[in-house]
Amino acid sequence: MRTYFVTYQLKTINKYISHRKGEVKIGEKFKFVEGKSPLEEEIKASKSKYVIFGIPEDYGVQANHGRPGAVSAWEATLRSLLNVQQNSYNKGGKILLLGHFDFSNEAANINFSEPELPKKLQSVINRIDKEVTYLVNVIVSNGKIPIVIGGGHNNAYGIIKGCALAHAKPVNVINIDAHTDFRTTDLRHSGNGFSYAFDEGFLNKYFIFGLHENYTSKEIFNKLDDEDERIQYNTLESIAIRRERDLAGEADRALSFVQDEHFGLEIDCDAIINIPSSAMTPSGLAVNDTRYLTHKFSRNENIQYLHICEAAPDSDKKSDMILVGKLISYLITDFIKK
């Protein structure tokens, strides 16, 4: 794993911290691995409850014909998260900032303009799956909670598989998303991480929160309804437009569906209104509603991980990087506050 993983120390990320007299930022209080022992041993020895790492890639998104840019979300997050104030609400010592994956060499010889790009990207995505599965397995096996910042939603597969292997049984998932990512299991990409995990026995119960009716096919709806004992969902329109369902009530329903077993929380930024993402939307969940859901679900004792993905800021646009960085930082701090 060391081949693909870049570990951090304070000196690595200090350039991102805005030091001010009289203030302490949580980035100054984060814990880091020393790099003197195998990574697995350092994770085990850490006393931090949460382990944060990034997967800056958009290979899975591009294999799904999506808008690239998810590769930049990790840096945007670092620049914001490290500068959150250390205070009675935010305590950096609870966090082990591990580092990030770098799979760029795996894709060095790929022509991203060729028609057969999805097929050409399979070896890269399969490698990502393997490495993410292993690292999440190590983190969860040692009683810690991974917070994973992507990257594409293809990485849900490796995270779910890693958790399931750590517990030696399938896990449940709540996915706040405009899409099901439950497409056919032919080629691996960002649109079928959950169907792969479901078919291979790593995902048990699956709740999709805020599904968009305009972008879900009849075939997918039929597939979900055929598996109604293990898959449930609500739609954005039923909550926010027709007001048939109440957000708080739906949060309780989702939690009731998954909380009997270990479960993970997925947040796809495509679900949130006006956030630069691989499928940016003018109609979606409000940021504060997403924060509320994150806080509520994270309070449950069976929560296993947080995965935030598909944010795709333009790295050349300062406004994009600030917006995405602040959004993801809010969601992370909402997740870890007790």
PDB file of N, CA and C in Angstrom, residues 175-181 183 208-218 220-221 224 233-242 268-275 277 279-286 290:
ATOM      1  N   ASN A 175     -27.153   6.410   1.849  1.00  0.00           N
ATOM      2  CA  ASN A 175     -26.497   7.183   0.805  1.00  0.00           C
ATOM      3  C   ASN A 175     -27.329   8.417   0.487  1.00  0.00           C
ATOM      4  N   ILE A 176     -26.838   9.606   0.864  1.00  0.00           N
ATOM      5  CA  ILE A 176     -27.492  10.865   0.508  1.00  0.00           C
ATOM      6  C   ILE A 176     -27.036  11.207  -0.905  1.00  0.00           C
ATOM      7  N   ASP A 177     -27.948  11.047  -1.867  1.00  0.00           N
ATOM      8  CA  ASP A 177     -27.500  11.064  -3.263  1.00  0.00           C
ATOM      9  C   ASP A 177     -28.661  11.377  -4.195  1.00  0.00           C
ATOM     10  N   ALA A 178     -28.358  12.044  -5.295  1.00  0.00           N
ATOM     11  CA  ALA A 178     -29.355  12.283  -6.339  1.00  0.00           C
ATOM     12  C   ALA A 178     -29.559  11.044  -7.197  1.00  0.00           C
ATOM     13  N   HIS A 179     -28.603  10.108  -7.133  1.00  0.00           N
ATOM     14  CA  HIS A 179     -28.630   8.913  -7.969  1.00  0.00           C
ATOM     15  C   HIS A 179     -28.432   7.666  -7.103  1.00  0.00           C
ATOM     16  N   THR A 180     -28.823   6.524  -7.626  1.00  0.00           N
ATOM     17  CA  THR A 180     -28.694   5.274  -6.869  1.00  0.00           C
ATOM     18  C   THR A 180     -27.296   4.699  -6.929  1.00  0.00           C
ATOM     19  N   ASP A 181     -26.561   4.995  -8.014  1.00  0.00           N
ATOM     20  CA  ASP A 181     -25.267   4.337  -8.290  1.00  0.00           C
ATOM     21  C   ASP A 181     -25.425   2.822  -8.183  1.00  0.00           C
ATOM     22  N   ARG A 183     -26.178   0.893 -11.030  1.00  0.00           N
ATOM     23  CA  ARG A 183     -26.214   0.467 -12.432  1.00  0.00           C
ATOM     24  C   ARG A 183     -25.665  -0.950 -12.581  1.00  0.00           C
ATOM     25  N   ILE A 208     -31.368   4.989   0.016  1.00  0.00           N
ATOM     26  CA  ILE A 208     -30.960   6.152  -0.782  1.00  0.00           C
ATOM     27  C   ILE A 208     -31.831   7.328  -0.358  1.00  0.00           C
ATOM     28  N   PHE A 209     -31.190   8.416   0.050  1.00  0.00           N
ATOM     29  CA  PHE A 209     -31.884   9.584   0.606  1.00  0.00           C
ATOM     30  C   PHE A 209     -31.795  10.751  -0.380  1.00  0.00           C
ATOM     31  N   GLY A 210     -32.973  11.204  -0.887  1.00  0.00           N
ATOM     32  CA  GLY A 210     -32.998  12.373  -1.759  1.00  0.00           C
ATOM     33  C   GLY A 210     -32.829  12.070  -3.227  1.00  0.00           C
ATOM     34  N   LEU A 211     -33.218  10.884  -3.641  1.00  0.00           N
ATOM     35  CA  LEU A 211     -33.107  10.461  -5.037  1.00  0.00           C
ATOM     36  C   LEU A 211     -33.893  11.404  -5.949  1.00  0.00           C
ATOM     37  N   HIS A 212     -33.320  11.725  -7.122  1.00  0.00           N
ATOM     38  CA  HIS A 212     -33.990  12.614  -8.069  1.00  0.00           C
ATOM     39  C   HIS A 212     -34.823  11.796  -9.052  1.00  0.00           C
ATOM     40  N   GLU A 213     -36.111  12.070  -9.092  1.00  0.00           N
ATOM     41  CA  GLU A 213     -37.010  11.315  -9.953  1.00  0.00           C
ATOM     42  C   GLU A 213     -36.693  11.517 -11.436  1.00  0.00           C
ATOM     43  N   ASN A 214     -36.201  12.693 -11.807  1.00  0.00           N
ATOM     44  CA  ASN A 214     -35.918  12.985 -13.212  1.00  0.00           C
ATOM     45  C   ASN A 214     -34.698  12.250 -13.761  1.00  0.00           C
ATOM     46  N   TYR A 215     -33.861  11.740 -12.869  1.00  0.00           N
ATOM     47  CA  TYR A 215     -32.610  11.129 -13.322  1.00  0.00           C
ATOM     48  C   TYR A 215     -32.456   9.696 -12.828  1.00  0.00           C
ATOM     49  N   THR A 216     -33.592   9.039 -12.614  1.00  0.00           N
ATOM     50  CA  THR A 216     -33.599   7.626 -12.230  1.00  0.00           C
ATOM     51  C   THR A 216     -34.488   6.878 -13.212  1.00  0.00           C
ATOM     52  N   SER A 217     -33.940   5.898 -13.893  1.00  0.00           N
ATOM     53  CA  SER A 217     -34.682   5.195 -14.937  1.00  0.00           C
ATOM     54  C   SER A 217     -35.758   4.284 -14.357  1.00  0.00           C
ATOM     55  N   LYS A 218     -36.732   3.951 -15.196  1.00  0.00           N
ATOM     56  CA  LYS A 218     -37.777   3.017 -14.791  1.00  0.00           C
ATOM     57  C   LYS A 218     -37.173   1.677 -14.407  1.00  0.00           C
ATOM     58  N   ILE A 220     -34.224   1.102 -13.099  1.00  0.00           N
ATOM     59  CA  ILE A 220     -33.616   1.191 -11.765  1.00  0.00           C
ATOM     60  C   ILE A 220     -34.691   1.199 -10.689  1.00  0.00           C
ATOM     61  N   PHE A 221     -35.772   1.972 -10.888  1.00  0.00           N
ATOM     62  CA  PHE A 221     -36.854   1.982  -9.910  1.00  0.00           C
ATOM     63  C   PHE A 221     -37.427   0.576  -9.722  1.00  0.00           C
ATOM     64  N   LEU A 224     -35.024  -1.471  -7.615  1.00  0.00           N
ATOM     65  CA  LEU A 224     -35.104  -1.094  -6.195  1.00  0.00           C
ATOM     66  C   LEU A 224     -36.353  -1.677  -5.548  1.00  0.00           C
ATOM     67  N   TYR A 233     -35.857   3.850  -0.215  1.00  0.00           N
ATOM     68  CA  TYR A 233     -35.426   5.170  -0.685  1.00  0.00           C
ATOM     69  C   TYR A 233     -36.542   6.177  -0.480  1.00  0.00           C
ATOM     70  N   ASN A 234     -36.160   7.443  -0.574  1.00  0.00           N
ATOM     71  CA  ASN A 234     -37.129   8.510  -0.748  1.00  0.00           C
ATOM     72  C   ASN A 234     -36.626   9.386  -1.883  1.00  0.00           C
ATOM     73  N   THR A 235     -37.445  10.291  -2.353  1.00  0.00           N
ATOM     74  CA  THR A 235     -37.019  11.173  -3.430  1.00  0.00           C
ATOM     75  C   THR A 235     -37.008  12.623  -2.955  1.00  0.00           C
ATOM     76  N   LEU A 236     -36.184  13.402  -3.603  1.00  0.00           N
ATOM     77  CA  LEU A 236     -36.133  14.833  -3.299  1.00  0.00           C
ATOM     78  C   LEU A 236     -37.505  15.464  -3.486  1.00  0.00           C
ATOM     79  N   GLU A 237     -38.184  15.058  -4.560  1.00  0.00           N
ATOM     80  CA  GLU A 237     -39.478  15.646  -4.886  1.00  0.00           C
ATOM     81  C   GLU A 237     -40.522  15.340  -3.811  1.00  0.00           C
ATOM     82  N   SER A 238     -40.472  14.139  -3.250  1.00  0.00           N
ATOM     83  CA  SER A 238     -41.461  13.781  -2.221  1.00  0.00           C
ATOM     84  C   SER A 238     -41.259  14.578  -0.940  1.00  0.00           C
ATOM     85  N   ILE A 239     -40.013  15.015  -0.700  1.00  0.00           N
ATOM     86  CA  ILE A 239     -39.700  15.776   0.517  1.00  0.00           C
ATOM     87  C   ILE A 239     -39.812  17.280   0.288  1.00  0.00           C
ATOM     88  N   ALA A 240     -39.150  17.772  -0.757  1.00  0.00           N
ATOM     89  CA  ALA A 240     -38.984  19.220  -0.922  1.00  0.00           C
ATOM     90  C   ALA A 240     -40.000  19.867  -1.855  1.00  0.00           C
ATOM     91  N   ILE A 241     -40.588  19.099  -2.771  1.00  0.00           N
ATOM     92  CA  ILE A 241     -41.494  19.694  -3.755  1.00  0.00           C
ATOM     93  C   ILE A 241     -42.949  19.397  -3.422  1.00  0.00           C
ATOM     94  N   ARG A 242     -43.315  18.101  -3.350  1.00  0.00           N
ATOM     95  CA  ARG A 242     -44.704  17.752  -3.049  1.00  0.00           C
ATOM     96  C   ARG A 242     -45.009  17.784  -1.542  1.00  0.00           C
ATOM     97  N   ASP A 268     -22.996  12.161  -1.405  1.00  0.00           N
ATOM     98  CA  ASP A 268     -22.601  12.527  -2.764  1.00  0.00           C
ATOM     99  C   ASP A 268     -22.975  13.988  -2.967  1.00  0.00           C
ATOM    100  N   CYS A 269     -21.998  14.809  -3.292  1.00  0.00           N
ATOM    101  CA  CYS A 269     -22.254  16.251  -3.405  1.00  0.00           C
ATOM    102  C   CYS A 269     -23.167  16.599  -4.578  1.00  0.00           C
ATOM    103  N   ASP A 270     -23.451  15.625  -5.459  1.00  0.00           N
ATOM    104  CA  ASP A 270     -24.455  15.830  -6.498  1.00  0.00           C
ATOM    105  C   ASP A 270     -25.837  16.083  -5.902  1.00  0.00           C
ATOM    106  N   ALA A 271     -26.045  15.651  -4.670  1.00  0.00           N
ATOM    107  CA  ALA A 271     -27.364  15.788  -4.031  1.00  0.00           C
ATOM    108  C   ALA A 271     -27.612  17.176  -3.475  1.00  0.00           C
ATOM    109  N   ILE A 272     -26.557  17.995  -3.364  1.00  0.00           N
ATOM    110  CA  ILE A 272     -26.651  19.280  -2.669  1.00  0.00           C
ATOM    111  C   ILE A 272     -26.744  20.418  -3.681  1.00  0.00           C
ATOM    112  N   ILE A 273     -27.628  21.326  -3.442  1.00  0.00           N
ATOM    113  CA  ILE A 273     -27.915  22.383  -4.400  1.00  0.00           C
ATOM    114  C   ILE A 273     -26.698  23.284  -4.662  1.00  0.00           C
ATOM    115  N   ASN A 274     -26.431  23.500  -5.959  1.00  0.00           N
ATOM    116  CA  ASN A 274     -25.438  24.469  -6.441  1.00  0.00           C
ATOM    117  C   ASN A 274     -24.016  24.244  -5.931  1.00  0.00           C
ATOM    118  N   ILE A 275     -23.650  22.991  -5.702  1.00  0.00           N
ATOM    119  CA  ILE A 275     -22.278  22.667  -5.313  1.00  0.00           C
ATOM    120  C   ILE A 275     -21.537  22.134  -6.541  1.00  0.00           C
ATOM    121  N   SER A 277     -19.912  19.845  -8.691  1.00  0.00           N
ATOM    122  CA  SER A 277     -19.825  18.398  -8.560  1.00  0.00           C
ATOM    123  C   SER A 277     -19.868  17.766  -9.940  1.00  0.00           C
ATOM    124  N   ALA A 279     -22.157  16.082 -11.239  1.00  0.00           N
ATOM    125  CA  ALA A 279     -23.489  16.272 -11.831  1.00  0.00           C
ATOM    126  C   ALA A 279     -24.175  17.408 -11.072  1.00  0.00           C
ATOM    127  N   MET A 280     -23.597  18.579 -11.162  1.00  0.00           N
ATOM    128  CA  MET A 280     -24.065  19.740 -10.410  1.00  0.00           C
ATOM    129  C   MET A 280     -25.547  20.010 -10.680  1.00  0.00           C
ATOM    130  N   THR A 281     -26.295  20.382  -9.617  1.00  0.00           N
ATOM    131  CA  THR A 281     -27.740  20.553  -9.753  1.00  0.00           C
ATOM    132  C   THR A 281     -28.219  21.883  -9.175  1.00  0.00           C
ATOM    133  N   PRO A 282     -29.188  22.530  -9.854  1.00  0.00           N
ATOM    134  CA  PRO A 282     -29.802  23.738  -9.292  1.00  0.00           C
ATOM    135  C   PRO A 282     -30.941  23.409  -8.337  1.00  0.00           C
ATOM    136  N   SER A 283     -31.302  22.130  -8.242  1.00  0.00           N
ATOM    137  CA  SER A 283     -32.382  21.695  -7.362  1.00  0.00           C
ATOM    138  C   SER A 283     -31.905  20.493  -6.564  1.00  0.00           C
ATOM    139  N   GLY A 284     -31.806  20.665  -5.251  1.00  0.00           N
ATOM    140  CA  GLY A 284     -31.298  19.568  -4.433  1.00  0.00           C
ATOM    141  C   GLY A 284     -31.516  19.847  -2.966  1.00  0.00           C
ATOM    142  N   LEU A 285     -30.897  19.052  -2.130  1.00  0.00           N
ATOM    143  CA  LEU A 285     -30.965  19.266  -0.691  1.00  0.00           C
ATOM    144  C   LEU A 285     -30.208  20.532  -0.320  1.00  0.00           C
ATOM    145  N   ALA A 286     -30.705  21.274   0.640  1.00  0.00           N
ATOM    146  CA  ALA A 286     -29.999  22.439   1.147  1.00  0.00           C
ATOM    147  C   ALA A 286     -28.783  21.998   1.947  1.00  0.00           C
ATOM    148  N   THR A 290     -28.457  18.912   4.773  1.00  0.00           N
ATOM    149  CA  THR A 290     -27.444  17.861   4.675  1.00  0.00           C
ATOM    150  C   THR A 290     -26.607  17.805   5.941  1.00  0.00           C
TER     151      THR A 290
END
